[in-house]
mmCIF file of C-alpha atoms in Angstrom:
data_model
loop_
_atom_site.group_PDB
_atom_site.id
_atom_site.type_symbol
_atom_site.label_atom_id
_atom_site.label_comp_id
_atom_site.label_asym_id
_atom_site.label_seq_id
_atom_site.Cartn_x
_atom_site.Cartn_y
_atom_site.Cartn_z
ATOM 1 C CA MET E 3 0.000 0.000 0.000
ATOM 2 C CA GLY E 4 1.075 3.597 -0.531
ATOM 3 C CA ILE E 5 1.513 5.199 2.862
ATOM 4 C CA VAL E 6 1.155 8.942 3.242
ATOM 5 C CA PRO E 7 3.327 9.529 6.339
ATOM 6 C CA VAL E 8 1.668 11.454 9.130
ATOM 7 C CA ALA E 9 3.630 13.326 11.799
ATOM 8 C CA GLY E 10 3.293 11.731 15.203
ATOM 9 C CA ARG E 11 1.911 8.513 13.749
ATOM 10 C CA HIS E 12 4.509 7.343 11.266
ATOM 11 C CA TYR E 13 7.536 9.282 12.486
ATOM 12 C CA PRO E 14 8.504 11.158 15.679
ATOM 13 C CA THR E 15 8.323 14.928 15.684
ATOM 14 C CA SER E 16 10.755 15.720 18.502
ATOM 15 C CA LEU E 17 13.736 14.297 20.345
ATOM 16 C CA GLY E 18 11.496 13.360 23.265
ATOM 17 C CA ALA E 19 9.142 11.453 20.980
ATOM 18 C CA PHE E 20 12.104 9.787 19.283
ATOM 19 C CA ARG E 21 13.424 8.525 22.626
ATOM 20 C CA SER E 22 9.975 7.233 23.554
ATOM 21 C CA TRP E 23 9.396 5.462 20.246
ATOM 22 C CA PHE E 24 12.812 3.826 19.987
ATOM 23 C CA SER E 25 13.672 3.052 23.578
ATOM 24 C CA SER E 26 14.994 -0.465 22.887
ATOM 25 C CA ASP E 27 16.472 -2.552 20.112
ATOM 26 C CA ALA E 28 13.135 -4.413 19.880
ATOM 27 C CA ASP E 29 11.330 -1.115 19.183
ATOM 28 C CA CYS E 30 13.797 -0.289 16.416
ATOM 29 C CA LEU E 31 13.463 -3.751 14.891
ATOM 30 C CA ASP E 32 9.672 -3.505 14.966
ATOM 31 C CA TYR E 33 9.784 -0.159 13.155
ATOM 32 C CA LEU E 34 12.136 -1.525 10.487
ATOM 33 C CA GLU E 35 9.788 -4.468 9.994
ATOM 34 C CA TRP E 36 6.883 -2.085 9.423
ATOM 35 C CA LEU E 37 8.911 0.036 6.987
ATOM 36 C CA ARG E 38 10.080 -2.980 5.026
ATOM 37 C CA TRP E 39 6.826 -4.945 4.972
ATOM 38 C CA PRO E 40 3.933 -2.539 5.711
ATOM 39 C CA ASP E 41 1.394 -5.040 4.329
ATOM 40 C CA GLY E 42 2.979 -8.067 5.966
ATOM 41 C CA PHE E 43 6.005 -10.251 5.316
ATOM 42 C CA VAL E 44 7.071 -10.700 1.689
ATOM 43 C CA CYS E 45 9.833 -13.227 1.020
ATOM 44 C CA PRO E 46 12.899 -11.503 -0.472
ATOM 45 C CA ASP E 47 13.925 -14.781 -2.161
ATOM 46 C CA CYS E 48 10.766 -15.817 -4.026
ATOM 47 C CA GLY E 49 8.504 -12.789 -3.619
ATOM 48 C CA GLU E 50 5.747 -14.848 -2.008
ATOM 49 C CA TRP E 51 3.500 -13.005 0.435
ATOM 50 C CA GLY E 52 2.982 -14.521 3.863
ATOM 51 C CA GLY E 53 4.938 -16.468 6.444
ATOM 52 C CA TRP E 54 5.301 -16.916 10.149
ATOM 53 C CA ARG E 55 7.678 -15.701 12.799
ATOM 54 C CA LEU E 56 10.133 -18.169 14.310
ATOM 55 C CA GLY E 57 11.287 -18.225 17.902
ATOM 56 C CA ASP E 58 14.523 -16.400 17.074
ATOM 57 C CA GLY E 59 12.639 -13.509 15.455
ATOM 58 C CA ARG E 60 13.229 -14.561 11.845
ATOM 59 C CA PHE E 61 10.455 -15.191 9.304
ATOM 60 C CA ARG E 62 9.850 -18.406 7.362
ATOM 61 C CA CYS E 63 8.289 -18.068 3.902
ATOM 62 C CA VAL E 64 5.112 -20.079 3.217
ATOM 63 C CA GLY E 65 6.292 -20.679 -0.333
ATOM 64 C CA CYS E 66 9.983 -21.524 -0.541
ATOM 65 C CA ARG E 67 10.364 -22.127 3.221
ATOM 66 C CA SER E 68 13.475 -19.935 3.378
ATOM 67 C CA CYS E 69 14.202 -17.965 6.532
ATOM 68 C CA THR E 70 15.126 -14.328 6.738
ATOM 69 C CA SER E 71 15.441 -11.620 9.359
ATOM 70 C CA VAL E 72 14.150 -8.062 9.245
ATOM 71 C CA THR E 73 17.623 -6.608 8.789
ATOM 72 C CA ALA E 74 18.881 -9.203 6.280
ATOM 73 C CA GLY E 75 19.501 -7.675 2.877
ATOM 74 C CA THR E 76 19.484 -4.100 4.213
ATOM 75 C CA ILE E 77 22.291 -1.791 5.287
ATOM 76 C CA PHE E 78 21.746 -3.135 8.824
ATOM 77 C CA ASP E 79 22.599 -6.656 7.652
ATOM 78 C CA ARG E 80 25.020 -8.421 10.041
ATOM 79 C CA THR E 81 25.635 -5.247 12.005
ATOM 80 C CA ARG E 82 27.167 -5.655 15.444
ATOM 81 C CA THR E 83 26.176 -2.143 16.441
ATOM 82 C CA PRO E 84 22.938 -2.086 18.484
ATOM 83 C CA LEU E 85 19.935 -0.726 16.600
ATOM 84 C CA THR E 86 19.355 1.911 19.253
ATOM 85 C CA VAL E 87 22.784 3.305 18.436
ATOM 86 C CA TRP E 88 22.026 3.097 14.717
ATOM 87 C CA PHE E 89 18.730 4.925 15.134
ATOM 88 C CA THR E 90 20.300 7.648 17.251
ATOM 89 C CA ALA E 91 22.972 8.143 14.586
ATOM 90 C CA CYS E 92 20.188 8.303 11.972
ATOM 91 C CA TRP E 93 18.366 10.919 14.055
ATOM 92 C CA LEU E 94 21.497 13.063 14.294
ATOM 93 C CA PHE E 95 22.149 12.575 10.576
ATOM 94 C CA ALA E 96 18.600 13.523 9.586
ATOM 95 C CA THR E 97 17.731 16.278 12.024
ATOM 96 C CA GLN E 98 20.903 18.362 12.095
ATOM 97 C CA LYS E 99 20.438 21.128 9.517
ATOM 98 C CA ASP E 100 24.029 20.875 8.280
ATOM 99 C CA GLY E 101 24.508 17.190 8.976
ATOM 100 C CA VAL E 102 26.957 15.649 11.375
ATOM 101 C CA SER E 103 30.555 14.490 11.143
ATOM 102 C CA ALA E 104 31.848 11.062 12.110
ATOM 103 C CA GLN E 105 33.820 12.586 14.964
ATOM 104 C CA SER E 106 30.660 14.208 16.359
ATOM 105 C CA VAL E 107 28.771 10.901 16.154
ATOM 106 C CA GLN E 108 31.661 9.111 17.840
ATOM 107 C CA ARG E 109 31.629 11.556 20.724
ATOM 108 C CA ALA E 110 27.836 11.819 21.069
ATOM 109 C CA LEU E 111 27.296 8.047 21.151
ATOM 110 C CA ASP E 112 30.522 7.180 22.975
ATOM 111 C CA ILE E 113 31.729 4.974 20.137
ATOM 112 C CA GLY E 114 35.292 3.900 20.807
ATOM 113 C CA SER E 115 36.248 3.312 17.169
ATOM 114 C CA TYR E 116 36.278 6.260 14.784
ATOM 115 C CA GLN E 117 36.040 3.830 11.868
ATOM 116 C CA THR E 118 32.725 2.498 13.217
ATOM 117 C CA ALA E 119 31.164 5.971 13.266
ATOM 118 C CA TRP E 120 32.676 6.804 9.876
ATOM 119 C CA ALA E 121 31.317 3.609 8.308
ATOM 120 C CA MET E 122 27.841 4.150 9.804
ATOM 121 C CA LEU E 123 27.547 7.588 8.207
ATOM 122 C CA HIS E 124 28.877 6.371 4.865
ATOM 123 C CA ARG E 125 26.359 3.541 4.864
ATOM 124 C CA LEU E 126 23.624 6.116 5.382
ATOM 125 C CA ARG E 127 25.000 8.269 2.560
ATOM 126 C CA SER E 128 25.011 5.263 0.247
ATOM 127 C CA VAL E 129 21.202 4.962 0.412
ATOM 128 C CA LEU E 130 20.323 8.587 -0.317
ATOM 129 C CA VAL E 131 20.110 8.269 -4.114
ATOM 130 C CA ARG E 132 16.689 6.750 -4.717
ATOM 131 C CA PRO E 133 16.598 4.396 -7.735
ATOM 132 C CA GLY E 134 14.531 5.844 -10.558
ATOM 133 C CA ARG E 135 14.334 9.309 -9.013
ATOM 134 C CA GLU E 136 12.798 12.020 -11.172
ATOM 135 C CA ARG E 137 15.119 14.109 -13.308
ATOM 136 C CA LEU E 138 15.216 17.903 -13.194
ATOM 137 C CA THR E 139 12.638 19.723 -15.311
ATOM 138 C CA GLY E 140 11.589 23.201 -16.396
ATOM 139 C CA THR E 141 14.568 25.525 -16.734
ATOM 140 C CA VAL E 142 17.875 24.139 -15.503
ATOM 141 C CA GLU E 143 21.281 25.783 -15.148
ATOM 142 C CA VAL E 144 24.274 23.490 -15.725
ATOM 143 C CA ASP E 145 27.918 24.265 -15.042
ATOM 144 C CA GLU E 146 31.043 22.764 -13.482
ATOM 145 C CA THR E 147 33.098 23.739 -10.469
ATOM 146 C CA PHE E 148 36.249 22.559 -8.714
ATOM 147 C CA ILE E 149 35.986 21.208 -5.191
ATOM 148 C CA GLY E 150 39.073 20.656 -3.074
ATOM 149 C CA GLY E 151 41.627 22.419 -0.916
ATOM 150 C CA GLU E 152 43.785 25.359 -1.890
ATOM 151 C CA GLU E 153 46.283 24.463 -4.577
ATOM 152 C CA PRO E 154 49.108 26.861 -5.464
ATOM 153 C CA GLY E 155 49.273 27.760 -9.128
ATOM 154 C CA LEU E 156 45.710 26.737 -10.014
ATOM 155 C CA ARG E 157 43.768 29.895 -10.785
ATOM 156 C CA GLY E 158 40.516 29.162 -12.562
ATOM 157 C CA GLY E 159 40.131 27.492 -15.916
ATOM 158 C CA ARG E 160 39.248 23.837 -16.404
ATOM 159 C CA ALA E 161 42.697 22.368 -15.661
ATOM 160 C CA LYS E 162 41.879 19.731 -13.064
ATOM 161 C CA GLY E 163 45.125 19.721 -11.098
ATOM 162 C CA LYS E 164 44.596 18.023 -7.738
ATOM 163 C CA LYS E 165 41.031 19.261 -7.386
ATOM 164 C CA SER E 166 37.874 17.365 -8.306
ATOM 165 C CA LEU E 167 35.735 18.611 -11.162
ATOM 166 C CA VAL E 168 32.048 18.491 -10.219
ATOM 167 C CA GLY E 169 29.042 18.969 -12.473
ATOM 168 C CA VAL E 170 26.178 21.009 -11.004
ATOM 169 C CA ALA E 171 22.608 21.213 -12.293
ATOM 170 C CA VAL E 172 19.951 23.378 -10.611
ATOM 171 C CA GLU E 173 16.296 24.032 -11.406
ATOM 172 C CA VAL E 174 15.487 27.746 -11.534
ATOM 173 C CA THR E 175 12.069 29.309 -11.084
ATOM 174 C CA ALA E 176 10.922 32.862 -11.694
ATOM 175 C CA PRO E 177 11.991 35.313 -10.593
ATOM 176 C CA LYS E 178 14.963 34.047 -8.513
ATOM 177 C CA GLY E 179 13.792 30.830 -6.912
ATOM 178 C CA LEU E 180 15.753 27.588 -6.761
ATOM 179 C CA GLY E 181 14.297 24.122 -7.136
ATOM 180 C CA ARG E 182 16.096 20.805 -6.882
ATOM 181 C CA CYS E 183 19.743 20.227 -7.677
ATOM 182 C CA ARG E 184 22.051 17.430 -8.773
ATOM 183 C CA MET E 185 25.833 17.133 -8.376
ATOM 184 C CA ALA E 186 28.275 14.553 -9.706
ATOM 185 C CA VAL E 187 32.046 14.138 -9.925
ATOM 186 C CA LEU E 188 33.256 14.369 -13.531
ATOM 187 C CA SER E 189 36.397 12.874 -15.011
ATOM 188 C CA ASP E 190 36.910 15.961 -17.200
ATOM 189 C CA ALA E 191 35.000 18.783 -18.894
ATOM 190 C CA SER E 192 34.714 17.152 -22.296
ATOM 191 C CA ALA E 193 31.476 16.411 -24.103
ATOM 192 C CA ALA E 194 32.043 12.731 -23.302
ATOM 193 C CA SER E 195 31.587 13.596 -19.603
ATOM 194 C CA LEU E 196 29.170 16.525 -19.736
ATOM 195 C CA HIS E 197 26.596 14.972 -22.074
ATOM 196 C CA PRO E 198 26.034 11.873 -19.867
ATOM 197 C CA PHE E 199 25.785 14.142 -16.817
ATOM 198 C CA VAL E 200 23.030 16.184 -18.471
ATOM 199 C CA THR E 201 21.088 13.180 -19.790
ATOM 200 C CA ALA E 202 21.307 11.380 -16.427
ATOM 201 C CA HIS E 203 19.994 14.293 -14.373
ATOM 202 C CA VAL E 204 17.884 16.491 -16.665
ATOM 203 C CA GLU E 205 14.630 15.473 -18.344
ATOM 204 C CA PRO E 206 14.577 15.808 -22.163
ATOM 205 C CA GLY E 207 12.548 18.785 -23.318
ATOM 206 C CA THR E 208 14.045 20.967 -20.604
ATOM 207 C CA THR E 209 15.631 24.331 -21.300
ATOM 208 C CA VAL E 210 19.278 23.985 -20.265
ATOM 209 C CA ILE E 211 21.232 27.164 -19.551
ATOM 210 C CA THR E 212 25.007 26.787 -19.974
ATOM 211 C CA ASP E 213 28.025 28.943 -20.649
ATOM 212 C CA ALA E 214 29.773 28.915 -24.008
ATOM 213 C CA TRP E 215 32.075 25.975 -23.199
ATOM 214 C CA GLN E 216 32.404 23.645 -26.197
ATOM 215 C CA GLY E 217 31.745 20.565 -24.070
ATOM 216 C CA TYR E 218 28.022 21.425 -24.100
ATOM 217 C CA ARG E 219 27.853 21.630 -27.879
ATOM 218 C CA GLY E 220 25.378 19.094 -29.214
ATOM 219 C CA ILE E 221 23.081 18.737 -26.187
ATOM 220 C CA ASP E 222 20.281 20.312 -28.228
ATOM 221 C CA GLU E 223 20.500 17.226 -30.430
ATOM 222 C CA LEU E 224 19.764 15.094 -27.357
ATOM 223 C CA GLY E 225 16.328 16.641 -26.877
ATOM 224 C CA TYR E 226 17.178 19.767 -24.891
ATOM 225 C CA THR E 227 16.778 23.447 -25.650
ATOM 226 C CA ARG E 228 20.142 25.038 -24.987
ATOM 227 C CA ASP E 229 20.321 28.644 -23.762
ATOM 228 C CA ARG E 230 23.981 29.513 -24.392
ATOM 229 C CA ARG E 231 25.379 32.418 -22.381
ATOM 230 C CA SER E 232 28.884 33.697 -23.121
ATOM 231 C CA GLN E 233 31.019 35.023 -20.284
ATOM 232 C CA ARG E 234 33.286 36.763 -22.793
ATOM 233 C CA ALA E 235 30.319 38.633 -24.273
ATOM 234 C CA ALA E 236 29.178 39.571 -20.759
ATOM 235 C CA ARG E 237 32.596 41.079 -19.996
ATOM 236 C CA LEU E 238 32.516 43.086 -23.216
ATOM 237 C CA ARG E 239 29.127 44.445 -22.204
ATOM 238 C CA GLY E 240 30.509 45.358 -18.788
ATOM 239 C CA ASP E 241 28.331 42.772 -17.007
ATOM 240 C CA ASP E 242 29.446 40.407 -14.268
ATOM 241 C CA PRO E 243 30.040 37.020 -15.969
ATOM 242 C CA PHE E 244 29.300 35.200 -12.704
ATOM 243 C CA GLU E 245 25.724 36.498 -12.837
ATOM 244 C CA LEU E 246 25.019 34.512 -15.998
ATOM 245 C CA LEU E 247 24.549 31.292 -14.004
ATOM 246 C CA PRO E 248 23.661 32.496 -10.496
ATOM 247 C CA ALA E 249 21.846 29.333 -9.386
ATOM 248 C CA VAL E 250 24.705 26.893 -9.938
ATOM 249 C CA HIS E 251 27.231 29.318 -8.443
ATOM 250 C CA ARG E 252 25.090 29.693 -5.328
ATOM 251 C CA VAL E 253 24.597 25.957 -4.895
ATOM 252 C CA ALA E 254 28.290 25.238 -5.524
ATOM 253 C CA SER E 255 29.233 27.869 -2.934
ATOM 254 C CA LEU E 256 26.839 26.350 -0.379
ATOM 255 C CA ALA E 257 28.280 22.871 -0.999
ATOM 256 C CA LYS E 258 31.847 24.072 -0.516
ATOM 257 C CA ARG E 259 30.991 25.910 2.690
ATOM 258 C CA TRP E 260 29.141 22.831 3.968
ATOM 259 C CA LEU E 261 32.167 20.618 3.323
ATOM 260 C CA LEU E 262 34.487 23.110 4.998
ATOM 261 C CA GLY E 263 32.131 23.668 7.932
ATOM 262 C CA THR E 264 30.591 20.328 8.906
ATOM 263 C CA HIS E 265 33.465 18.161 7.673
ATOM 264 C CA GLN E 266 36.354 20.615 8.055
ATOM 265 C CA GLY E 267 37.258 20.063 4.413
ATOM 266 C CA SER E 268 38.709 16.601 5.148
ATOM 267 C CA VAL E 269 36.923 14.780 2.326
ATOM 268 C CA ASP E 270 38.949 12.409 0.174
ATOM 269 C CA ASP E 271 38.421 12.403 -3.588
ATOM 270 C CA ALA E 272 37.444 8.732 -3.425
ATOM 271 C CA HIS E 273 34.469 9.554 -1.165
ATOM 272 C CA LEU E 274 33.529 12.981 -2.505
ATOM 273 C CA GLN E 275 30.535 11.673 -4.475
ATOM 274 C CA SER E 276 28.890 10.257 -1.353
ATOM 275 C CA TYR E 277 29.243 13.632 0.391
ATOM 276 C CA LEU E 278 27.760 15.363 -2.653
ATOM 277 C CA ASP E 279 24.843 12.918 -2.537
ATOM 278 C CA GLU E 280 24.245 13.915 1.086
ATOM 279 C CA PHE E 281 24.379 17.617 0.256
ATOM 280 C CA VAL E 282 21.905 17.155 -2.613
ATOM 281 C CA PHE E 283 19.592 15.111 -0.366
ATOM 282 C CA ARG E 284 19.610 17.867 2.266
ATOM 283 C CA PHE E 285 19.291 20.732 -0.204
ATOM 284 C CA ASN E 286 16.323 19.177 -1.962
ATOM 285 C CA ARG E 287 14.561 18.759 1.403
ATOM 286 C CA ARG E 288 15.456 22.147 2.810
ATOM 287 C CA THR E 289 11.789 23.175 2.980
ATOM 288 C CA SER E 290 10.643 20.062 4.857
ATOM 289 C CA ARG E 291 8.450 21.095 7.783
ATOM 290 C CA SER E 292 9.570 18.220 9.983
ATOM 291 C CA ARG E 293 13.031 16.751 10.419
ATOM 292 C CA GLY E 294 11.274 13.607 11.616
ATOM 293 C CA MET E 295 9.999 13.190 8.064
ATOM 294 C CA VAL E 296 13.613 13.237 6.865
ATOM 295 C CA LEU E 297 14.395 10.482 9.398
ATOM 296 C CA TYR E 298 11.477 8.467 8.011
ATOM 297 C CA ARG E 299 12.794 8.876 4.454
ATOM 298 C CA VAL E 300 16.340 7.873 5.404
ATOM 299 C CA LEU E 301 15.220 4.729 7.256
ATOM 300 C CA LYS E 302 12.813 3.762 4.473
ATOM 301 C CA LEU E 303 15.643 4.023 1.953
ATOM 302 C CA ALA E 304 17.929 2.102 4.314
ATOM 303 C CA VAL E 305 15.675 -0.987 4.530
ATOM 304 C CA ALA E 306 15.253 -0.989 0.746
ATOM 305 C CA HIS E 307 19.002 -0.813 0.058
ATOM 306 C CA GLU E 308 21.259 -3.804 -0.296
ATOM 307 C CA PRO E 309 23.983 -4.377 2.324
ATOM 308 C CA VAL E 310 27.042 -2.127 2.217
ATOM 309 C CA ARG E 311 30.159 -3.821 3.575
ATOM 310 C CA TYR E 312 33.073 -2.013 5.145
ATOM 311 C CA ARG E 313 35.391 -3.298 2.426
ATOM 312 C CA ASP E 314 33.157 -1.540 -0.119
ATOM 313 C CA LEU E 315 33.611 1.754 1.705
ATOM 314 C CA ILE E 316 37.360 1.826 2.241
ATOM 315 C CA ALA E 317 38.373 2.974 -1.204
ATOM 316 C CA ASN E 318 42.028 3.900 -1.299
ATOM 317 C CA PRO E 319 42.930 5.905 0.751
ATOM 318 C CA GLU E 320 41.248 4.727 3.939
ATOM 319 C CA PRO E 321 39.026 7.171 5.866
ATOM 320 C CA LYS E 322 41.675 8.451 8.285
ATOM 321 C CA LYS E 323 45.312 7.525 8.601
ATOM 322 C CA ASN E 324 45.339 9.112 12.042
ATOM 323 C CA PRO E 325 41.736 9.032 13.299
ATOM 324 C CA PRO E 326 40.737 11.621 15.905
ATOM 325 C CA ALA E 327 41.194 10.576 19.504
ATOM 326 C CA GLY E 328 38.041 8.961 20.845
ATOM 327 C CA GLY E 329 37.007 7.360 24.095
ATOM 328 C CA ALA E 330 39.139 4.989 26.083
ATOM 329 C CA GLY E 331 37.378 1.896 24.802
ATOM 330 C CA TRP E 332 37.377 0.357 21.345
ATOM 331 C CA GLY E 333 34.913 -1.642 19.322
ATOM 332 C CA HIS E 334 31.153 -1.325 19.214
ATOM 333 C CA PRO E 335 29.143 0.787 21.653
ATOM 334 C CA PRO E 336 26.755 -0.685 24.200
ATOM 335 C CA THR E 337 23.047 -0.669 23.448
ATOM 336 C CA LEU E 338 21.056 2.411 24.377
ATOM 337 C CA ASP E 339 18.077 0.346 25.539
ATOM 338 C CA ARG E 340 15.518 2.084 27.717
ATOM 339 C CA PRO E 341 12.160 0.942 29.164
ATOM 340 C CA PRO E 342 9.771 -0.323 26.464
ATOM 341 C CA ALA E 343 7.339 2.093 24.819
ATOM 342 C CA ASN E 344 4.249 1.950 22.600
ATOM 343 C CA ARG E 345 4.577 1.739 18.833
ATOM 344 C CA PRO E 346 2.523 4.574 17.288
ATOM 345 C CA TRP E 347 3.190 3.493 13.696
ATOM 346 C CA ARG E 348 1.159 0.324 14.283
ATOM 347 C CA ALA E 349 -1.981 2.366 14.985
ATOM 348 C CA ALA E 350 -4.815 2.121 12.500
#
């Protein structure tokens, strides 16, 4: 069934409500079960509806007789971190306006291992791109920007150097409004990179505003209406060339400040795309009335996503060669279990 989430019934609206709803690992597991199978158990192996619960909490399918747990096949698969800790990390991740760093999660939840907190957040970032999400429509500005630390000798232009080239696409609405955005790391600024970026993130039939860079030549043959704006012509007219594409410049500036602020700029190139996915997820939900709704969306995506193993996350280089000093202990944190509470999402 298609559930229209209701505040206070399907997701908590405050920290106090969150603590009441998810006071034990059993509460968290029950909520994940409801998110994954709102109409009842459906076997992930054969797709058959119906089964029964075994004594160890797993489900047995009525069709193929296979057994599965609520967390199997999700990002919580085989986790040794208590679900109460996971849910608290998800709450911090979803409700903080500018997000949260791994070091902050480590300190807030008293997690001894920095790598554990780092991996938890990266697993959450990995689910934020919804399969089959709608592409941008209407009028869309497209441009590229460099993201990375200061590099001597690199002053503008499209020479990559040690920085990462990132494509940015932003919906614009009259007179100066911004809609959704998309960001992706590009290998270079050639047509071979820019054309796939546009087709992947912008719906055909859209008016695409670009600068005069030759890499965008030919996108009108792909079903788009190109509005070409020349920075050189703007300079000759005495206009500010940066005002030709104000939406993408604003979004790119916000992304850079977010990386420098929340994450202190310590983002490796190998993981930059996952951080961009998080920024896009937050930006596109900036008008959400309830941060609890964002928590609901994150957890719903998490139970629908396949497992993400630590070995899949540690692209070279590893997250931190010298991780920040944490607590005295190491390993996984203790559960945050509290007295049991009611389960509002089960209400009719």
